[in-house]
Short mmCIF file of C-alpha atoms in Angstrom, two decimals:
data_model
loop_
_atom_site.label_atom_id
_atom_site.label_comp_id
_atom_site.label_asym_id
_atom_site.label_seq_id
_atom_site.Cartn_x
_atom_site.Cartn_y
_atom_site.Cartn_z
CA MET T 1036 59.66 95.30 80.57
CA THR T 1037 59.49 98.82 82.05
CA ARG T 1038 60.82 97.48 85.49
CA PHE T 1039 63.49 95.53 83.79
CA LEU T 1040 64.82 98.83 81.87
CA LEU T 1041 64.46 100.83 85.44
CA LEU T 1042 66.56 98.23 87.02
CA ALA T 1043 69.04 98.44 84.20
CA ALA T 1044 69.20 101.82 83.94
CA THR T 1045 69.59 102.42 87.54
CA ALA T 1046 72.36 99.85 87.71
CA PHE T 1047 74.47 101.55 84.33
CA ALA T 1048 73.98 104.81 86.54
CA ALA T 1049 75.50 103.41 89.69
CA MET T 1050 78.64 101.24 88.31
CA SER T 1051 79.36 104.14 85.66
CA GLY T 1052 79.77 106.86 88.33
CA ALA T 1053 76.98 109.17 86.92
CA ALA T 1054 75.09 109.02 90.20
CA THR T 1055 76.34 108.59 93.87
CA ALA T 1056 74.18 107.66 96.68
CA GLN T 1057 75.81 109.67 99.35
CA PRO T 1058 76.63 113.39 99.12
CA SER T 1059 79.94 114.09 97.96
CA ALA T 1060 82.59 115.65 100.75
CA ALA T 1061 84.12 118.24 98.11
CA THR T 1062 83.22 119.33 94.91
CA PRO T 1063 85.34 119.78 91.97
CA THR T 1064 86.17 123.37 91.02
CA LYS T 1065 88.77 125.04 89.43
CA GLN T 1066 90.61 125.72 92.89
CA ASP T 1067 94.24 123.74 93.09
CA ARG T 1068 94.20 122.13 96.07
CA ILE T 1069 95.31 118.72 97.40
CA ILE T 1070 92.58 116.46 98.65
CA LEU T 1071 93.41 113.64 101.67
CA LEU T 1072 91.74 110.99 100.96
CA GLY T 1073 93.25 108.33 103.09
CA THR T 1074 95.59 109.58 106.28
CA LYS T 1075 95.69 106.22 108.01
CA GLY T 1076 99.33 104.76 107.90
CA GLY T 1077 99.99 100.59 107.83
CA PRO T 1078 98.07 98.08 106.32
CA VAL T 1079 95.58 97.88 109.35
CA VAL T 1080 91.74 98.29 108.68
CA ASP T 1081 90.74 101.60 110.49
CA LEU T 1082 87.07 102.47 111.13
CA GLU T 1083 87.72 106.24 111.26
CA ARG T 1084 90.73 106.64 108.55
CA SER T 1085 91.19 105.32 105.15
CA GLU T 1086 94.41 103.93 103.95
CA PRO T 1087 97.15 106.24 102.24
CA ALA T 1088 95.96 108.27 99.01
CA SER T 1089 95.77 111.86 98.35
CA LEU T 1090 94.63 113.92 95.46
CA LEU T 1091 96.73 116.98 93.78
CA VAL T 1092 93.60 118.68 91.73
CA ILE T 1093 95.04 121.36 88.90
CA GLY T 1094 92.90 122.92 86.92
CA GLY T 1095 89.91 120.44 87.66
CA THR T 1096 92.14 117.45 87.05
CA PRO T 1097 92.75 114.84 89.92
CA TYR T 1098 96.33 113.58 89.92
CA LEU T 1099 96.24 110.59 92.46
CA ILE T 1100 99.08 109.68 94.63
CA ASP T 1101 99.01 106.43 96.05
CA ALA T 1102 96.23 103.94 96.41
CA GLY T 1103 95.80 102.20 99.62
CA ALA T 1104 92.54 100.10 100.51
CA GLY T 1105 89.37 101.97 100.05
CA THR T 1106 90.80 104.50 97.47
CA ALA T 1107 87.97 104.30 94.87
CA HIS T 1108 85.37 105.04 97.74
CA GLN T 1109 87.17 108.13 98.92
CA PHE T 1110 87.60 109.16 95.38
CA VAL T 1111 84.31 109.54 94.82
CA ALA T 1112 83.28 110.77 98.18
CA ALA T 1113 85.79 113.20 97.26
CA GLY T 1114 83.47 114.31 94.51
CA PHE T 1115 85.10 112.98 91.16
CA PRO T 1116 83.53 110.21 89.04
CA ILE T 1117 85.31 107.12 88.83
CA GLY T 1118 86.09 107.69 85.25
CA ALA T 1119 87.44 111.32 86.04
CA LEU T 1120 90.87 109.37 87.25
CA ARG T 1121 93.32 109.51 84.35
CA THR T 1122 97.49 109.65 86.04
CA ILE T 1123 98.66 107.68 89.07
CA PHE T 1124 101.51 107.70 90.96
CA ILE T 1125 102.69 105.26 93.48
CA THR T 1126 105.33 106.06 96.17
CA HIS T 1127 106.57 102.44 96.88
CA HIS T 1128 104.74 99.16 96.57
CA HIS T 1129 103.84 98.31 100.22
CA LEU T 1130 100.25 97.28 100.58
CA ASP T 1131 98.88 99.89 102.43
CA HIS T 1132 99.85 102.08 99.37
CA THR T 1133 98.88 99.89 96.61
CA ALA T 1134 96.36 97.24 98.11
CA GLY T 1135 93.26 99.90 96.61
CA LEU T 1136 94.93 99.98 93.13
CA GLU T 1137 93.10 96.76 91.37
CA PRO T 1138 89.34 97.75 92.72
CA LEU T 1139 90.05 101.10 91.31
CA MET T 1140 91.32 100.00 88.18
CA SER T 1141 88.45 97.51 88.45
CA LEU T 1142 85.74 99.97 88.95
CA ASN T 1143 87.21 102.44 86.28
CA TRP T 1144 87.29 100.19 83.34
CA ILE T 1145 83.44 98.77 84.07
CA GLY T 1146 82.60 102.21 84.67
CA THR T 1147 84.08 103.93 81.39
CA GLY T 1148 83.11 100.62 79.34
CA LEU T 1149 79.44 100.89 80.04
CA ARG T 1150 79.24 104.59 79.08
CA GLY T 1151 81.08 103.56 75.89
CA ALA T 1152 83.61 106.40 76.58
CA LYS T 1153 86.53 106.96 74.73
CA GLY T 1154 89.94 108.58 75.95
CA PRO T 1155 93.43 107.90 76.56
CA PRO T 1156 94.28 105.21 78.86
CA VAL T 1157 94.91 105.52 82.63
CA GLU T 1158 98.87 105.95 83.03
CA ILE T 1159 100.34 104.33 86.38
CA TYR T 1160 103.67 105.83 87.34
CA GLY T 1161 105.69 104.47 89.93
CA PRO T 1162 109.38 102.71 91.15
CA PRO T 1163 110.41 99.38 90.02
CA ALA T 1164 107.69 96.95 89.73
CA THR T 1165 104.92 99.09 89.03
CA GLU T 1166 104.43 97.60 85.69
CA PHE T 1167 104.45 94.36 87.01
CA LEU T 1168 101.92 95.45 90.01
CA VAL T 1169 99.60 96.60 86.94
CA ASP T 1170 99.70 93.53 85.32
CA ALA T 1171 99.11 91.46 87.93
CA ALA T 1172 95.99 93.59 88.51
CA LEU T 1173 94.87 93.07 85.16
CA ARG T 1174 95.03 89.11 85.42
CA TYR T 1175 93.15 89.40 88.74
CA LEU T 1176 90.35 91.30 86.56
CA SER T 1177 90.51 89.38 84.04
CA VAL T 1178 88.27 86.55 85.71
CA SER T 1179 85.77 88.97 86.09
CA GLU T 1180 86.24 90.33 82.81
CA ARG T 1181 85.98 87.44 80.67
CA ILE T 1182 82.36 86.67 82.21
CA PHE T 1183 81.38 90.34 81.80
CA ARG T 1184 82.56 90.31 78.15
CA ALA T 1185 80.66 87.12 77.64
CA GLY T 1186 77.47 88.84 78.00
CA ILE T 1187 78.40 92.13 76.82
CA PRO T 1188 81.11 91.84 74.37
CA SER T 1189 81.17 95.66 73.31
CA LEU T 1190 83.05 96.00 76.24
CA PRO T 1191 86.64 97.33 75.60
CA GLN T 1192 89.38 95.20 77.08
CA ALA T 1193 90.62 96.31 80.04
CA LYS T 1194 94.41 95.85 79.24
CA THR T 1195 93.63 98.33 76.61
CA ARG T 1196 92.54 101.06 79.74
CA PHE T 1197 95.84 100.95 81.97
CA VAL T 1198 99.43 101.44 81.03
CA GLY T 1199 102.50 100.95 84.17
CA HIS T 1200 105.33 102.93 83.73
CA ASP T 1201 108.85 101.95 85.64
CA LYS T 1202 110.52 104.95 86.40
CA GLN T 1203 114.14 106.06 87.30
CA PRO T 1204 114.49 109.14 89.70
CA GLY T 1205 114.42 112.60 87.90
CA LEU T 1206 111.59 114.45 85.88
CA ILE T 1207 108.94 111.33 85.62
CA TYR T 1208 106.22 113.09 84.05
CA SER T 1209 104.91 116.11 82.82
CA ASP T 1210 101.77 117.73 80.81
CA ASP T 1211 100.46 121.36 80.53
CA LYS T 1212 99.64 121.38 84.44
CA VAL T 1213 102.24 119.69 86.40
CA ARG T 1214 105.90 118.31 86.49
CA VAL T 1215 106.55 115.55 88.80
CA THR T 1216 109.89 114.68 89.91
CA ALA T 1217 110.69 111.75 92.09
CA VAL T 1218 113.44 110.99 94.15
CA GLU T 1219 114.86 107.65 96.14
CA ASN T 1220 114.02 108.11 99.67
CA SER T 1221 115.33 105.87 102.23
CA HIS T 1222 112.33 103.95 103.55
CA PHE T 1223 113.93 100.53 102.42
CA GLY T 1224 116.58 100.04 104.90
CA HIS T 1225 116.84 96.48 103.35
CA LYS T 1226 117.25 95.12 100.13
CA SER T 1227 114.65 93.54 97.90
CA VAL T 1228 114.73 92.74 94.44
CA GLY T 1229 111.73 92.29 91.88
CA PRO T 1230 110.79 89.51 89.20
CA ASP T 1231 112.29 91.32 86.71
CA GLY T 1232 115.58 91.30 88.83
CA LYS T 1233 115.28 95.30 89.54
CA VAL T 1234 116.20 96.16 93.21
CA ASP T 1235 113.16 97.43 94.70
CA LYS T 1236 112.80 101.50 95.29
CA SER T 1237 110.77 103.82 97.31
CA TYR T 1238 110.15 107.63 96.10
CA SER T 1239 108.88 110.91 96.95
CA TYR T 1240 107.37 113.36 94.67
CA ARG T 1241 107.40 116.98 93.85
CA PHE T 1242 104.62 117.97 91.89
CA ASP T 1243 105.44 121.91 90.17
CA THR T 1244 102.55 123.65 89.53
CA LEU T 1245 101.43 127.23 88.11
CA SER T 1246 99.57 127.76 91.58
CA GLY T 1247 102.43 126.50 93.71
CA SER T 1248 104.67 123.28 94.57
CA VAL T 1249 103.81 120.10 96.82
CA VAL T 1250 106.15 117.41 98.05
CA PHE T 1251 104.65 114.09 98.90
CA THR T 1252 106.89 112.08 100.95
CA GLY T 1253 105.43 108.84 100.94
CA ASP T 1254 107.40 106.66 103.33
CA THR T 1255 110.63 107.50 104.47
CA GLU T 1256 113.47 107.96 107.47
CA PRO T 1257 115.31 110.84 107.21
CA SER T 1258 116.80 111.36 103.83
CA ASP T 1259 118.90 114.20 102.20
CA ALA T 1260 117.52 113.63 99.09
CA VAL T 1261 113.90 114.60 100.24
CA ALA T 1262 115.29 117.92 102.05
CA ALA T 1263 116.83 118.78 98.61
CA LEU T 1264 113.73 117.79 96.73
CA ALA T 1265 111.51 119.48 99.17
CA LYS T 1266 113.40 123.00 99.25
CA GLY T 1267 111.48 126.28 99.08
CA ALA T 1268 108.16 124.01 98.28
CA ASP T 1269 104.62 125.73 99.27
CA ILE T 1270 103.43 122.44 100.88
CA LEU T 1271 105.08 119.17 102.00
CA VAL T 1272 102.81 116.33 102.63
CA SER T 1273 104.86 114.07 105.17
CA GLU T 1274 103.94 110.79 106.98
CA VAL T 1275 104.63 110.69 110.42
CA LEU T 1276 105.14 108.37 113.23
CA PRO T 1277 103.19 109.55 116.38
CA PRO T 1278 104.97 108.55 119.36
CA ARG T 1279 104.64 105.13 121.57
CA VAL T 1280 103.51 103.70 118.16
CA ASP T 1281 106.39 100.93 118.61
CA ALA T 1282 105.85 100.53 122.45
CA ALA T 1283 104.52 97.32 122.91
CA PRO T 1284 106.53 95.14 124.67
CA VAL T 1285 109.26 92.76 122.48
CA ASP T 1286 111.73 89.98 122.62
CA ASN T 1287 114.97 89.55 121.18
CA SER T 1288 114.35 86.44 119.50
CA GLY T 1289 113.87 87.42 115.98
CA SER T 1290 110.22 87.44 115.94
CA VAL T 1291 108.08 89.31 113.60
CA ARG T 1292 107.17 91.54 116.60
CA THR T 1293 110.74 92.74 116.82
CA GLU T 1294 111.31 93.24 113.57
CA LEU T 1295 107.93 95.57 112.99
CA ALA T 1296 109.40 97.61 115.58
CA ALA T 1297 112.61 97.98 114.28
CA HIS T 1298 110.95 98.94 110.82
CA MET T 1299 108.33 101.52 112.37
CA THR T 1300 111.28 102.99 114.82
CA LEU T 1301 114.31 102.98 111.37
CA GLU T 1302 112.19 103.45 108.39
CA HIS T 1303 109.89 106.42 109.28
CA LEU T 1304 109.74 109.83 110.53
CA THR T 1305 109.07 110.89 113.92
CA PRO T 1306 107.73 114.28 114.79
CA GLN T 1307 110.88 115.75 115.54
CA GLU T 1308 112.37 114.20 112.13
CA VAL T 1309 109.23 115.87 110.68
CA GLY T 1310 109.79 118.97 111.93
CA LYS T 1311 113.56 119.21 111.20
CA LEU T 1312 113.00 118.42 107.49
CA ALA T 1313 110.32 121.13 106.92
CA ALA T 1314 112.68 123.36 108.64
CA LYS T 1315 115.63 122.34 106.44
CA ALA T 1316 113.79 122.41 103.34
CA GLY T 1317 112.12 126.05 104.37
CA VAL T 1318 108.55 124.64 103.23
CA LYS T 1319 105.51 127.42 103.64
CA LYS T 1320 103.05 125.05 105.26
CA LEU T 1321 103.39 121.04 106.83
CA VAL T 1322 100.55 118.57 106.37
CA LEU T 1323 100.63 115.55 108.20
CA MET T 1324 99.32 111.95 106.38
CA HIS T 1325 100.22 108.70 106.87
CA ILE T 1326 99.54 108.87 110.64
CA ALA T 1327 100.65 105.19 111.99
CA GLY T 1328 98.65 104.09 115.34
CA PHE T 1329 95.56 105.67 116.55
CA LEU T 1330 95.91 109.21 117.38
CA THR T 1331 94.52 110.58 120.68
CA PRO T 1332 94.45 114.04 122.38
CA GLN T 1333 97.30 113.46 124.24
CA SER T 1334 99.62 112.10 121.62
CA THR T 1335 98.21 114.90 119.19
CA GLN T 1336 99.65 117.27 121.42
CA VAL T 1337 103.03 115.57 121.51
CA VAL T 1338 103.17 115.44 117.54
CA GLU T 1339 102.48 119.20 117.53
CA GLN T 1340 105.29 120.05 120.48
CA GLU T 1341 108.01 117.90 118.37
CA ILE T 1342 107.14 119.40 115.43
CA ARG T 1343 107.19 122.72 117.03
CA ALA T 1344 110.77 122.28 118.21
CA ASN T 1345 112.09 122.75 114.89
CA TYR T 1346 109.25 124.47 112.75
CA SER T 1347 107.26 127.28 113.06
CA GLY T 1348 105.35 127.36 110.08
CA PRO T 1349 101.59 126.67 109.40
CA LEU T 1350 100.83 122.90 110.73
CA ILE T 1351 97.65 120.96 109.50
CA ILE T 1352 97.51 117.40 111.52
CA GLY T 1353 95.29 115.66 107.98
CA LYS T 1354 92.01 114.20 107.83
CA ASP T 1355 90.10 112.17 105.59
CA LEU T 1356 88.83 114.11 102.84
CA GLN T 1357 90.26 117.21 103.93
CA SER T 1358 90.67 119.96 101.48
CA ILE T 1359 93.53 122.34 101.46
CA ASP T 1360 94.03 124.91 99.08
CA LEU T 1361 97.17 125.44 97.07
CA ALA T 1362 98.29 128.96 96.46
CA LYS T 1363 101.42 130.55 96.51
#
């Protein structure tokens, strides 16, 4: 019986996020900051970089922007228990920005449920089809939930824990710490329509706080709307397409490779375009993430040189779990 109780207590602590096996890379404090959870661009497996996700930490409260594969692990590695998450913003519904959402929801649900935690649900904001995405994630989770609740009937229903919100551009969220404004960017050069008949959109977000302002471009090509949104921001967190990512030989047959090359070239930002955006907006600091391809010392140098052709302010080429203080 003693061994059973010990095992049960260990499992409980592990699933609830009350204990972690590895030391955290960052410790939650009252210092307002950005933590780059995943800086890899594109739906690929990279052993050095996780998929796109960022935290904006204001007054100790974490706000998550995007949830690529591996986000749950990175969230805990950044020093936060899984149950600390309350607010998520999705820029668009390409899977490198959303593949980690269901695991994050599942682990948040089981962790808080086993602790008997009470509190408001996790609110998930984004462009059209965000509500559909959250509902689909809950349907996936429902298979495991059914089995868990058969043995632990006191677990709360997962659907009471998460709420998805389809938002139109404009002010989409505010509380006592942040005001969040969204604009539609130009990442989607094509038209697709969701199951509810709404046209899919890709958003960029601006977070205004007492400590300063941060703009997350998400994925986009050059966009006047994004430049206007970023005007005077303290930090611009931008995607970037390093050189030679689309240099693989292609043919003219309309193949997937050809179409992918067009997507990478036409619907993302080159280093020169990032520099022009930062300069046009007059941002105080530029941070790069969603870095497609594999950075080498040579390509990193080219990225810096091309950005410096237009932007002379502080520049950070982001790494996973890097913490960046937010100060005016």
